[in-house]
Short mmCIF file of N, CA and C in Angstrom, two decimals:
data_model
loop_
_atom_site.label_atom_id
_atom_site.label_comp_id
_atom_site.label_asym_id
_atom_site.label_seq_id
_atom_site.Cartn_x
_atom_site.Cartn_y
_atom_site.Cartn_z
N MET A 23 17.20 8.70 -36.35
CA MET A 23 16.35 9.65 -35.71
C MET A 23 16.59 9.80 -34.50
N LYS A 24 16.11 11.08 -33.86
CA LYS A 24 16.66 11.92 -32.85
C LYS A 24 15.73 11.34 -31.37
N ALA A 25 15.84 11.36 -30.29
CA ALA A 25 15.10 11.20 -29.56
C ALA A 25 15.50 12.92 -28.43
N ILE A 26 14.09 12.98 -27.83
CA ILE A 26 14.30 14.32 -27.15
C ILE A 26 13.76 13.83 -25.72
N ILE A 27 14.41 13.58 -24.69
CA ILE A 27 14.33 13.07 -23.32
C ILE A 27 14.45 14.08 -22.06
N LEU A 28 13.03 14.26 -21.59
CA LEU A 28 12.98 15.31 -20.55
C LEU A 28 13.60 14.52 -19.01
N ALA A 29 14.58 15.11 -18.58
CA ALA A 29 14.91 14.64 -17.12
C ALA A 29 15.28 15.72 -16.63
N ALA A 30 14.49 16.65 -16.57
CA ALA A 30 14.65 17.84 -15.66
C ALA A 30 13.84 17.58 -13.97
N GLY A 31 13.26 17.08 -13.57
CA GLY A 31 12.38 17.08 -12.40
C GLY A 31 12.86 16.45 -11.48
N ILE A 32 12.49 16.99 -10.22
CA ILE A 32 13.31 16.66 -9.29
C ILE A 32 12.61 14.96 -8.93
N GLY A 33 11.12 14.85 -9.31
CA GLY A 33 10.88 13.46 -8.79
C GLY A 33 10.39 13.68 -7.00
N LYS A 34 10.07 14.38 -6.33
CA LYS A 34 9.71 14.50 -5.25
C LYS A 34 9.32 13.24 -4.41
N ARG A 35 8.47 12.69 -4.88
CA ARG A 35 7.68 11.49 -4.44
C ARG A 35 8.68 9.81 -4.53
N LEU A 36 9.44 10.27 -5.13
CA LEU A 36 10.68 9.16 -5.43
C LEU A 36 11.51 9.48 -4.31
N GLN A 37 12.22 10.94 -3.93
CA GLN A 37 13.27 11.09 -3.44
C GLN A 37 13.89 9.94 -2.10
N LYS A 38 13.04 9.16 -1.31
CA LYS A 38 13.62 8.30 -0.68
C LYS A 38 13.90 7.22 -1.23
N VAL A 39 13.16 6.58 -2.53
CA VAL A 39 13.79 5.71 -3.13
C VAL A 39 15.45 5.75 -3.84
N SER A 40 15.04 7.36 -4.45
CA SER A 40 16.43 7.58 -5.53
C SER A 40 17.58 8.02 -4.50
N GLY A 41 17.47 8.10 -3.13
CA GLY A 41 18.60 8.66 -2.63
C GLY A 41 19.22 9.96 -2.55
N GLY A 42 17.89 10.99 -3.29
CA GLY A 42 18.17 12.28 -3.79
C GLY A 42 18.97 12.47 -4.98
N LEU A 43 19.51 11.52 -5.97
CA LEU A 43 19.53 11.22 -7.14
C LEU A 43 18.26 11.88 -8.03
N PRO A 44 18.62 11.91 -9.25
CA PRO A 44 17.41 12.37 -10.36
C PRO A 44 16.89 11.03 -10.69
N LYS A 45 15.47 11.17 -10.47
CA LYS A 45 14.52 9.84 -10.69
C LYS A 45 14.68 8.97 -11.94
N SER A 46 15.51 9.28 -12.97
CA SER A 46 15.91 8.65 -13.88
C SER A 46 17.19 7.88 -13.89
N MET A 47 17.73 7.70 -12.57
CA MET A 47 19.00 6.99 -12.30
C MET A 47 18.42 6.30 -11.23
N ILE A 48 17.55 6.04 -10.88
CA ILE A 48 17.10 4.55 -9.98
C ILE A 48 17.00 3.30 -10.61
N GLU A 49 17.81 2.71 -9.83
CA GLU A 49 18.26 1.22 -10.74
C GLU A 49 16.99 0.48 -10.83
N ILE A 50 16.92 -0.40 -11.57
CA ILE A 50 16.03 -1.59 -11.82
C ILE A 50 16.83 -2.31 -12.24
N GLY A 51 16.90 -3.73 -11.46
CA GLY A 51 17.66 -4.90 -12.20
C GLY A 51 19.34 -4.78 -12.15
N GLY A 52 19.91 -3.79 -11.74
CA GLY A 52 21.23 -3.23 -11.75
C GLY A 52 21.65 -2.46 -12.44
N LYS A 53 20.36 -1.81 -13.57
CA LYS A 53 20.74 -0.86 -14.30
C LYS A 53 19.73 0.39 -13.95
N SER A 54 20.33 1.63 -14.27
CA SER A 54 19.44 2.97 -14.18
C SER A 54 18.08 3.03 -14.97
N ILE A 55 17.05 3.69 -14.83
CA ILE A 55 16.16 3.74 -15.79
C ILE A 55 16.45 4.22 -17.23
N ILE A 56 17.45 5.58 -16.76
CA ILE A 56 17.95 5.97 -18.21
C ILE A 56 18.75 5.13 -18.80
N HIS A 57 19.70 4.27 -18.58
CA HIS A 57 20.23 3.21 -18.71
C HIS A 57 19.51 2.48 -19.90
N ARG A 58 18.60 1.97 -19.42
CA ARG A 58 17.51 0.73 -20.06
C ARG A 58 17.00 1.36 -21.26
N GLN A 59 16.54 2.83 -21.03
CA GLN A 59 15.87 3.67 -22.30
C GLN A 59 16.87 4.14 -23.23
N LEU A 60 18.21 4.04 -23.08
CA LEU A 60 19.13 4.30 -24.21
C LEU A 60 19.48 3.22 -24.54
N GLU A 61 19.88 2.01 -23.98
CA GLU A 61 19.98 0.70 -24.63
C GLU A 61 18.72 0.40 -25.53
N SER A 62 17.53 0.80 -25.22
CA SER A 62 16.50 0.77 -26.11
C SER A 62 16.38 1.18 -26.95
N CYS A 63 16.92 2.77 -26.91
CA CYS A 63 17.01 3.41 -28.29
C CYS A 63 17.96 2.88 -29.52
N LEU A 64 19.26 2.56 -28.76
CA LEU A 64 20.54 2.22 -29.69
C LEU A 64 19.89 0.68 -30.15
N GLU A 65 19.44 0.17 -29.56
CA GLU A 65 18.60 -1.26 -30.41
C GLU A 65 17.97 -0.89 -31.26
N VAL A 66 17.04 0.18 -31.65
CA VAL A 66 15.96 0.04 -32.89
C VAL A 66 16.88 1.39 -33.64
N GLY A 67 18.14 1.77 -33.69
CA GLY A 67 18.91 2.82 -34.16
C GLY A 67 18.77 4.25 -34.02
N ILE A 68 18.01 4.35 -32.91
CA ILE A 68 18.21 5.64 -32.40
C ILE A 68 19.09 6.06 -31.69
N ASN A 69 20.16 7.14 -32.52
CA ASN A 69 21.35 7.56 -31.57
C ASN A 69 21.83 8.65 -31.60
N ASP A 70 20.59 9.71 -31.65
CA ASP A 70 20.84 10.87 -31.88
C ASP A 70 19.76 11.46 -30.61
N PHE A 71 20.84 12.35 -29.63
CA PHE A 71 19.89 12.38 -27.97
C PHE A 71 20.03 13.98 -27.82
N VAL A 72 18.72 14.26 -27.71
CA VAL A 72 18.75 15.86 -27.14
C VAL A 72 18.02 15.70 -25.37
N PHE A 73 18.90 15.98 -24.10
CA PHE A 73 18.25 15.72 -22.98
C PHE A 73 18.08 17.02 -22.39
N VAL A 74 16.96 17.41 -21.87
CA VAL A 74 16.51 18.36 -21.34
C VAL A 74 16.80 17.93 -19.85
N LEU A 75 17.87 18.76 -18.94
CA LEU A 75 18.26 18.51 -17.68
C LEU A 75 17.89 19.62 -16.68
N GLY A 76 17.91 19.39 -15.45
CA GLY A 76 17.66 20.36 -14.28
C GLY A 76 18.22 20.06 -12.95
N PHE A 77 16.99 19.27 -12.50
CA PHE A 77 17.78 18.53 -11.26
C PHE A 77 18.95 17.88 -10.83
N LYS A 78 20.21 18.26 -10.25
CA LYS A 78 21.46 17.71 -10.48
C LYS A 78 21.95 17.59 -11.88
N LYS A 79 21.83 18.52 -12.50
CA LYS A 79 22.44 18.33 -14.07
C LYS A 79 23.17 17.37 -14.21
N GLU A 80 24.37 18.01 -13.47
CA GLU A 80 26.01 17.59 -13.64
C GLU A 80 25.99 16.26 -13.60
N ILE A 81 25.35 15.51 -11.97
CA ILE A 81 25.61 14.17 -11.81
C ILE A 81 24.70 13.21 -13.22
N LEU A 82 23.32 13.60 -13.46
CA LEU A 82 22.76 13.02 -14.49
C LEU A 82 23.43 13.37 -15.80
N GLN A 83 24.25 14.24 -16.22
CA GLN A 83 25.11 14.31 -17.44
C GLN A 83 26.06 13.19 -17.40
N ASN A 84 26.92 13.30 -16.43
CA ASN A 84 28.11 12.60 -16.38
C ASN A 84 27.63 10.90 -16.45
N HIS A 85 26.58 10.89 -15.59
CA HIS A 85 25.90 9.24 -16.01
C HIS A 85 25.48 9.06 -17.28
N ILE A 86 24.94 9.83 -18.20
CA ILE A 86 24.61 9.85 -19.49
C ILE A 86 25.65 9.48 -20.55
N LEU A 87 26.85 10.43 -19.78
CA LEU A 87 27.95 10.35 -20.96
C LEU A 87 28.86 9.00 -20.80
N GLU A 88 28.37 8.54 -19.74
CA GLU A 88 29.22 6.95 -19.56
C GLU A 88 28.51 5.94 -20.34
N LEU A 89 27.10 6.55 -20.78
CA LEU A 89 26.29 5.53 -21.63
C LEU A 89 26.42 5.57 -23.00
N VAL A 90 26.71 6.92 -23.44
CA VAL A 90 26.43 7.17 -24.92
C VAL A 90 27.62 8.27 -25.26
N LYS A 91 28.27 8.37 -26.52
CA LYS A 91 29.28 8.97 -27.11
C LYS A 91 28.86 10.55 -26.62
N PRO A 92 29.56 11.31 -26.46
CA PRO A 92 29.27 12.70 -26.13
C PRO A 92 29.00 13.35 -27.75
N GLU A 93 29.62 12.60 -28.60
CA GLU A 93 29.09 13.64 -30.22
C GLU A 93 27.61 13.12 -30.27
N ASN A 94 26.97 12.01 -29.55
CA ASN A 94 25.85 12.12 -29.79
C ASN A 94 24.70 12.53 -29.03
N CYS A 95 25.22 13.36 -28.03
CA CYS A 95 24.42 14.13 -26.99
C CYS A 95 24.30 15.42 -27.39
N THR A 96 23.30 16.26 -26.88
CA THR A 96 22.83 17.56 -27.13
C THR A 96 22.11 17.62 -25.31
N PHE A 97 22.75 18.71 -24.77
CA PHE A 97 22.08 18.88 -23.31
C PHE A 97 21.61 20.39 -23.29
N VAL A 98 20.50 20.31 -23.04
CA VAL A 98 19.52 21.59 -22.59
C VAL A 98 19.45 21.74 -21.26
N TYR A 99 19.48 23.25 -20.63
CA TYR A 99 19.49 23.09 -19.15
C TYR A 99 18.04 23.81 -18.98
N ASN A 100 17.19 23.52 -17.98
CA ASN A 100 16.03 24.08 -17.39
C ASN A 100 16.51 24.86 -16.41
N PRO A 101 16.67 25.94 -16.01
CA PRO A 101 17.26 26.72 -15.00
C PRO A 101 16.25 26.74 -13.70
N ILE A 102 14.54 26.41 -14.49
CA ILE A 102 13.78 26.69 -13.38
C ILE A 102 12.91 25.43 -13.12
N PHE A 103 13.36 24.36 -13.16
CA PHE A 103 12.93 22.95 -13.31
C PHE A 103 12.10 22.95 -11.92
N ASP A 104 12.43 23.23 -10.80
CA ASP A 104 11.50 23.13 -9.75
C ASP A 104 10.40 24.18 -9.52
N LYS A 105 10.18 24.72 -10.78
CA LYS A 105 9.09 25.48 -10.99
C LYS A 105 8.27 25.33 -12.25
N THR A 106 8.67 24.47 -13.13
CA THR A 106 8.15 23.90 -14.30
C THR A 106 8.03 22.61 -14.71
N ASN A 107 7.32 22.39 -15.69
CA ASN A 107 6.84 20.85 -15.74
C ASN A 107 7.17 20.57 -17.79
N THR A 108 6.83 19.76 -17.98
CA THR A 108 6.90 19.60 -19.39
C THR A 108 6.96 20.14 -20.69
N LEU A 109 5.69 21.13 -20.40
CA LEU A 109 5.76 22.24 -21.55
C LEU A 109 6.60 22.98 -21.67
N TYR A 110 7.32 23.70 -20.51
CA TYR A 110 8.50 24.47 -20.80
C TYR A 110 9.84 23.53 -21.33
N SER A 111 9.86 22.68 -20.45
CA SER A 111 11.16 21.46 -20.96
C SER A 111 10.84 21.21 -22.23
N LEU A 112 10.02 21.05 -23.02
CA LEU A 112 9.93 20.87 -24.25
C LEU A 112 9.84 21.95 -25.17
N TRP A 113 9.33 23.09 -24.52
CA TRP A 113 9.45 24.42 -25.12
C TRP A 113 11.02 24.94 -25.11
N LEU A 114 11.85 24.70 -24.29
CA LEU A 114 13.48 24.80 -24.25
C LEU A 114 13.77 24.08 -25.48
N ALA A 115 13.53 22.88 -25.61
CA ALA A 115 14.17 22.17 -26.58
C ALA A 115 13.63 22.32 -27.82
N ARG A 116 12.80 23.21 -28.68
CA ARG A 116 11.99 23.50 -29.56
C ARG A 116 12.97 23.55 -30.77
N LYS A 117 13.82 24.23 -30.47
CA LYS A 117 15.02 24.31 -31.72
C LYS A 117 15.58 23.02 -32.44
N TYR A 118 15.38 22.03 -31.84
CA TYR A 118 15.84 20.73 -32.05
C TYR A 118 14.47 19.98 -32.89
N PHE A 119 13.31 20.83 -33.32
CA PHE A 119 12.33 20.16 -33.74
C PHE A 119 12.62 20.12 -35.42
N ASP A 120 13.59 19.80 -35.65
CA ASP A 120 13.91 20.25 -37.06
C ASP A 120 13.53 18.98 -37.71
N ASP A 121 13.30 17.65 -37.32
CA ASP A 121 12.88 16.64 -38.18
C ASP A 121 11.98 15.38 -37.07
N ASP A 122 11.56 14.40 -37.42
CA ASP A 122 10.70 13.71 -36.44
C ASP A 122 11.57 13.38 -35.52
N PHE A 123 10.95 12.96 -34.43
CA PHE A 123 11.66 12.85 -33.24
C PHE A 123 10.84 11.87 -32.41
N ILE A 124 11.57 10.90 -31.36
CA ILE A 124 10.79 10.12 -30.38
C ILE A 124 11.10 11.04 -29.19
N TYR A 125 9.91 11.10 -28.58
CA TYR A 125 9.83 11.87 -27.27
C TYR A 125 9.69 10.76 -26.18
N PHE A 126 10.31 10.88 -24.76
CA PHE A 126 9.96 10.25 -23.88
C PHE A 126 10.35 10.99 -22.39
N ASN A 127 9.72 10.60 -21.38
CA ASN A 127 10.22 11.22 -19.87
C ASN A 127 10.86 10.53 -19.65
N ALA A 128 12.38 10.70 -18.73
CA ALA A 128 13.32 10.06 -18.39
C ALA A 128 13.32 9.12 -17.02
N ASP A 129 11.57 8.97 -16.55
CA ASP A 129 11.48 8.22 -15.57
C ASP A 129 10.47 7.05 -16.23
N VAL A 130 10.29 6.85 -17.22
CA VAL A 130 9.54 5.82 -17.87
C VAL A 130 10.04 4.26 -18.20
N VAL A 131 9.85 3.27 -17.85
CA VAL A 131 10.45 2.03 -17.93
C VAL A 131 9.52 1.32 -19.23
N PHE A 132 10.23 1.43 -20.50
CA PHE A 132 9.62 0.46 -21.53
C PHE A 132 10.41 -0.34 -22.10
N LYS A 133 10.09 -1.23 -22.94
CA LYS A 133 10.64 -2.30 -23.97
C LYS A 133 11.10 -1.49 -25.16
N SER A 134 12.05 -1.93 -25.74
CA SER A 134 12.43 -1.57 -27.07
C SER A 134 11.48 -1.73 -28.16
N GLU A 135 10.60 -2.94 -27.84
CA GLU A 135 9.86 -3.26 -29.11
C GLU A 135 8.72 -2.24 -28.97
N LEU A 136 8.53 -1.32 -28.18
CA LEU A 136 7.73 -0.36 -28.12
C LEU A 136 8.08 0.94 -29.04
N LEU A 137 9.38 1.18 -28.56
CA LEU A 137 10.01 2.28 -29.42
C LEU A 137 10.11 1.68 -31.09
N ALA A 138 10.54 0.30 -31.26
CA ALA A 138 10.70 -0.11 -32.87
C ALA A 138 9.42 0.08 -33.43
N LYS A 139 8.13 -0.07 -32.72
CA LYS A 139 6.65 -0.12 -33.25
C LYS A 139 6.38 1.45 -33.68
N ILE A 140 7.06 2.54 -33.03
CA ILE A 140 6.52 3.92 -33.36
C ILE A 140 7.68 4.59 -33.82
N SER A 141 9.09 4.14 -33.99
CA SER A 141 10.08 4.94 -34.71
C SER A 141 10.29 4.36 -36.24
N GLY A 142 9.78 3.83 -36.86
CA GLY A 142 9.49 3.26 -38.49
C GLY A 142 8.75 4.48 -38.90
N LYS A 143 8.94 4.38 -40.16
CA LYS A 143 8.35 5.18 -41.23
C LYS A 143 6.63 5.18 -40.94
N SER A 144 6.06 6.02 -40.20
CA SER A 144 4.55 6.12 -40.16
C SER A 144 4.05 7.55 -40.33
N LYS A 145 3.05 7.90 -41.59
CA LYS A 145 2.91 9.15 -41.67
C LYS A 145 2.10 9.98 -40.71
N TYR A 146 1.84 8.92 -39.29
CA TYR A 146 1.14 9.88 -38.09
C TYR A 146 2.21 9.86 -37.19
N SER A 147 2.08 11.01 -36.30
CA SER A 147 2.49 10.95 -35.00
C SER A 147 1.86 10.25 -33.96
N GLN A 148 2.63 9.70 -33.02
CA GLN A 148 1.87 8.57 -32.29
C GLN A 148 2.10 9.11 -30.80
N LEU A 149 1.16 8.49 -29.77
CA LEU A 149 1.40 8.47 -28.42
C LEU A 149 0.98 7.43 -28.10
N LEU A 150 1.81 6.74 -27.15
CA LEU A 150 2.11 5.36 -26.75
C LEU A 150 0.41 5.63 -25.62
N LEU A 151 -0.30 4.72 -25.08
CA LEU A 151 -1.52 4.50 -24.52
C LEU A 151 -1.55 3.40 -23.67
N GLU A 152 -1.63 3.52 -22.47
CA GLU A 152 -1.82 2.34 -21.49
C GLU A 152 -3.30 1.89 -21.45
N THR A 153 -4.06 1.36 -21.77
CA THR A 153 -5.36 1.01 -21.66
C THR A 153 -5.54 0.34 -20.54
N LYS A 154 -6.55 1.09 -19.73
CA LYS A 154 -6.91 0.98 -18.58
C LYS A 154 -7.67 2.45 -17.92
N HIS A 155 -8.68 1.85 -16.76
CA HIS A 155 -9.24 2.82 -16.12
C HIS A 155 -8.10 3.62 -15.38
N CYS A 156 -8.81 5.10 -15.28
CA CYS A 156 -7.67 6.27 -15.00
C CYS A 156 -8.48 6.76 -13.89
N GLY A 157 -7.70 7.45 -12.87
CA GLY A 157 -8.28 8.11 -11.86
C GLY A 157 -7.77 9.54 -12.53
N GLU A 158 -8.32 10.61 -11.45
CA GLU A 158 -8.24 11.76 -11.68
C GLU A 158 -6.55 12.46 -12.00
N GLU A 159 -5.49 11.97 -11.57
CA GLU A 159 -4.16 12.12 -11.73
C GLU A 159 -3.39 11.87 -13.04
N GLU A 160 -4.01 10.86 -13.70
CA GLU A 160 -3.02 10.32 -14.88
C GLU A 160 -3.24 11.46 -16.35
N VAL A 161 -2.92 11.55 -17.03
CA VAL A 161 -3.01 12.05 -18.15
C VAL A 161 -3.42 11.19 -19.00
N LYS A 162 -4.97 11.45 -19.29
CA LYS A 162 -5.91 10.78 -19.95
C LYS A 162 -5.99 10.48 -21.44
N MET A 163 -6.26 9.75 -22.46
CA MET A 163 -6.62 10.05 -23.34
C MET A 163 -8.14 9.59 -24.15
N ILE A 164 -8.66 10.46 -25.08
CA ILE A 164 -9.83 9.89 -25.35
C ILE A 164 -9.85 9.65 -27.15
N ILE A 165 -9.74 8.23 -27.54
CA ILE A 165 -9.60 8.34 -28.74
C ILE A 165 -10.86 7.65 -29.60
N ASP A 166 -10.60 7.64 -31.04
CA ASP A 166 -12.03 7.26 -31.84
C ASP A 166 -11.71 5.87 -32.23
N LYS A 167 -12.60 5.36 -32.92
CA LYS A 167 -12.32 3.92 -33.58
C LYS A 167 -11.29 3.66 -34.53
N GLU A 168 -10.35 4.46 -34.88
CA GLU A 168 -9.49 4.35 -35.72
C GLU A 168 -7.88 4.89 -34.92
N ASN A 169 -8.25 4.92 -33.30
CA ASN A 169 -7.27 4.90 -32.69
C ASN A 169 -6.48 6.35 -32.72
N ARG A 170 -7.38 7.38 -33.51
CA ARG A 170 -7.03 8.51 -33.40
C ARG A 170 -7.13 9.44 -32.06
N ILE A 171 -6.21 10.02 -31.85
CA ILE A 171 -6.52 10.88 -30.58
C ILE A 171 -7.50 12.16 -30.63
N LEU A 172 -8.58 11.87 -29.82
CA LEU A 172 -9.39 13.26 -29.89
C LEU A 172 -8.79 14.17 -29.16
N GLU A 173 -8.64 13.95 -27.73
CA GLU A 173 -8.51 14.79 -26.68
C GLU A 173 -7.44 13.94 -25.53
N ILE A 174 -6.49 14.85 -25.28
CA ILE A 174 -5.26 14.49 -24.09
C ILE A 174 -5.23 15.55 -23.05
N GLY A 175 -5.11 14.80 -21.51
CA GLY A 175 -5.34 15.71 -20.54
C GLY A 175 -5.62 15.12 -19.33
N LYS A 176 -5.55 15.99 -18.06
CA LYS A 176 -5.80 15.16 -16.89
C LYS A 176 -6.93 15.60 -16.61
N LYS A 177 -7.88 16.43 -16.98
CA LYS A 177 -9.22 16.90 -16.65
C LYS A 177 -10.34 16.55 -17.60
N LEU A 178 -9.93 15.26 -18.61
CA LEU A 178 -11.44 14.93 -18.88
C LEU A 178 -12.00 13.96 -18.47
N GLU A 179 -13.10 13.64 -18.96
CA GLU A 179 -14.21 12.87 -17.91
C GLU A 179 -13.77 11.18 -18.18
N ILE A 180 -13.72 10.94 -17.15
CA ILE A 180 -12.79 9.44 -16.63
C ILE A 180 -13.45 8.41 -17.80
N GLU A 181 -14.61 8.45 -17.86
CA GLU A 181 -15.65 7.63 -18.25
C GLU A 181 -15.33 7.28 -19.84
N LYS A 182 -15.02 8.39 -20.58
CA LYS A 182 -14.90 8.75 -22.08
C LYS A 182 -13.47 8.37 -22.55
N CYS A 183 -12.70 8.25 -21.11
CA CYS A 183 -11.10 7.87 -21.70
C CYS A 183 -10.77 6.23 -21.59
N ALA A 184 -9.70 6.26 -23.21
CA ALA A 184 -9.58 5.01 -23.32
C ALA A 184 -8.34 4.79 -22.29
N GLY A 185 -7.41 5.61 -21.82
CA GLY A 185 -6.27 4.86 -20.53
C GLY A 185 -5.74 6.03 -20.39
N GLU A 186 -4.32 5.59 -20.13
CA GLU A 186 -3.26 6.75 -19.63
C GLU A 186 -2.10 6.94 -20.69
N PHE A 187 -2.00 7.98 -21.18
CA PHE A 187 -0.55 8.50 -22.03
C PHE A 187 0.60 8.10 -21.05
N ILE A 188 1.57 7.28 -21.43
CA ILE A 188 2.90 6.94 -20.72
C ILE A 188 3.81 7.83 -20.81
N GLY A 189 3.79 8.55 -21.36
CA GLY A 189 5.26 9.59 -21.93
C GLY A 189 5.85 9.26 -22.63
N VAL A 190 5.68 8.69 -23.69
CA VAL A 190 6.37 7.89 -24.63
C VAL A 190 5.39 7.82 -26.09
N GLY A 191 6.55 8.93 -26.85
CA GLY A 191 5.79 8.96 -27.82
C GLY A 191 6.27 9.58 -29.47
N LYS A 192 5.70 9.83 -30.69
CA LYS A 192 6.67 10.24 -31.82
C LYS A 192 6.14 11.26 -32.31
N PHE A 193 6.71 12.56 -32.87
CA PHE A 193 6.28 13.51 -33.40
C PHE A 193 6.98 13.69 -35.04
N ASN A 194 6.21 13.88 -35.76
CA ASN A 194 6.69 13.94 -36.97
C ASN A 194 6.86 15.01 -37.48
N LEU A 195 7.92 15.54 -38.66
CA LEU A 195 8.02 16.67 -38.80
C LEU A 195 6.99 17.64 -39.02
N ASP A 196 5.69 17.05 -39.82
CA ASP A 196 4.93 17.81 -40.43
C ASP A 196 4.28 18.61 -39.15
N VAL A 197 3.98 17.77 -38.20
CA VAL A 197 3.33 18.50 -36.74
C VAL A 197 3.80 19.70 -36.08
N LEU A 198 5.21 19.41 -36.34
CA LEU A 198 6.29 20.40 -35.52
C LEU A 198 6.01 21.66 -35.56
N PRO A 199 5.71 22.28 -36.69
CA PRO A 199 5.26 24.03 -36.52
C PRO A 199 4.31 24.01 -35.48
N ASP A 200 3.06 23.37 -35.65
CA ASP A 200 2.33 23.75 -34.97
C ASP A 200 2.26 23.07 -33.61
N PHE A 201 3.10 22.30 -33.22
CA PHE A 201 3.26 21.75 -31.86
C PHE A 201 4.30 22.77 -31.28
N ALA A 202 5.34 23.33 -31.92
CA ALA A 202 5.96 24.56 -31.63
C ALA A 202 5.11 25.56 -31.04
N HIS A 203 4.28 26.03 -32.02
CA HIS A 203 3.15 27.12 -31.72
C HIS A 203 2.33 26.74 -30.85
N PHE A 204 1.75 25.96 -30.40
CA PHE A 204 1.38 25.31 -28.95
C PHE A 204 1.84 25.69 -27.93
N LEU A 205 3.19 25.01 -27.82
CA LEU A 205 4.28 25.01 -26.51
C LEU A 205 4.37 27.12 -26.51
N GLN A 206 4.23 27.67 -27.47
CA GLN A 206 4.72 28.79 -27.21
C GLN A 206 3.36 29.54 -26.90
N VAL A 207 2.18 29.32 -27.09
CA VAL A 207 1.05 29.79 -26.83
C VAL A 207 0.82 29.15 -25.17
N GLY A 208 1.58 28.13 -24.94
CA GLY A 208 0.86 27.64 -23.42
C GLY A 208 1.79 28.41 -22.65
N ILE A 209 3.22 29.00 -22.70
CA ILE A 209 4.22 29.96 -22.31
C ILE A 209 3.68 31.19 -22.09
N ASP A 210 2.97 31.57 -23.66
CA ASP A 210 2.48 33.02 -23.07
C ASP A 210 1.10 33.35 -22.43
N ASN A 211 0.81 31.90 -22.54
CA ASN A 211 -0.55 32.00 -21.05
C ASN A 211 -0.12 31.50 -19.88
N GLY A 212 1.43 31.60 -19.38
CA GLY A 212 1.41 31.09 -18.18
C GLY A 212 1.62 29.78 -17.68
N GLN A 213 1.64 28.84 -18.71
CA GLN A 213 1.28 27.27 -18.28
C GLN A 213 2.68 26.84 -18.37
N GLU A 214 3.95 27.30 -17.80
CA GLU A 214 5.10 26.62 -17.82
C GLU A 214 5.33 25.85 -16.63
N ASN A 215 4.47 25.82 -15.91
CA ASN A 215 4.56 24.60 -14.55
C ASN A 215 3.48 23.47 -15.15
N ASN A 216 2.72 23.79 -16.01
CA ASN A 216 1.97 22.39 -16.26
C ASN A 216 2.61 21.24 -17.43
N TYR A 217 2.00 20.28 -17.69
CA TYR A 217 2.39 19.37 -18.50
C TYR A 217 1.92 20.02 -19.70
N PHE A 218 2.67 19.25 -20.81
CA PHE A 218 2.67 19.77 -22.17
C PHE A 218 1.31 19.43 -22.65
N GLU A 219 0.50 18.45 -22.08
CA GLU A 219 -0.80 17.53 -22.79
C GLU A 219 -2.13 18.60 -21.65
N TYR A 220 -1.55 19.65 -21.02
CA TYR A 220 -2.51 20.32 -20.42
C TYR A 220 -3.75 20.44 -21.08
#
């Protein structure tokens, strides 16, 4: 299975902690966030990676290539990473929407057990949700009694939301033509500086 990993952002709020490096290179317990993510992927059999890079791309690419075999990596460059967001980065990676894939943001810390749960053969695409009370800033989700996603975005009524989308999910092949079209509509409507969940 493939993972598409969005790692283009600057991480302005974390620059003091990151020392000016990409936020995915912040170390937790002696390992960078992206190191931990890639270990989790390899543990559950995900070994084909598409990275969308932007901020300090050479430094991050070199770090990644210390962790994963080059033949297992594809690098896509977002040249306007400082003016765009996840919608544009995913749109740049759309030519790799050729099979089921795991998606995650390169600054999210998670356990391999979460990937194991969603990387199996489910007929449904899935987005991981942290059940909690959300504020205005979080990307929120409204779900039904069967845990189907009804709405996702930042501008939802907080009282109706089950929690926050944590930036990790799985997209099955059958939804990818519609998802690629959705991203294209966003680009056509000037939403490249928005999250794909807008």
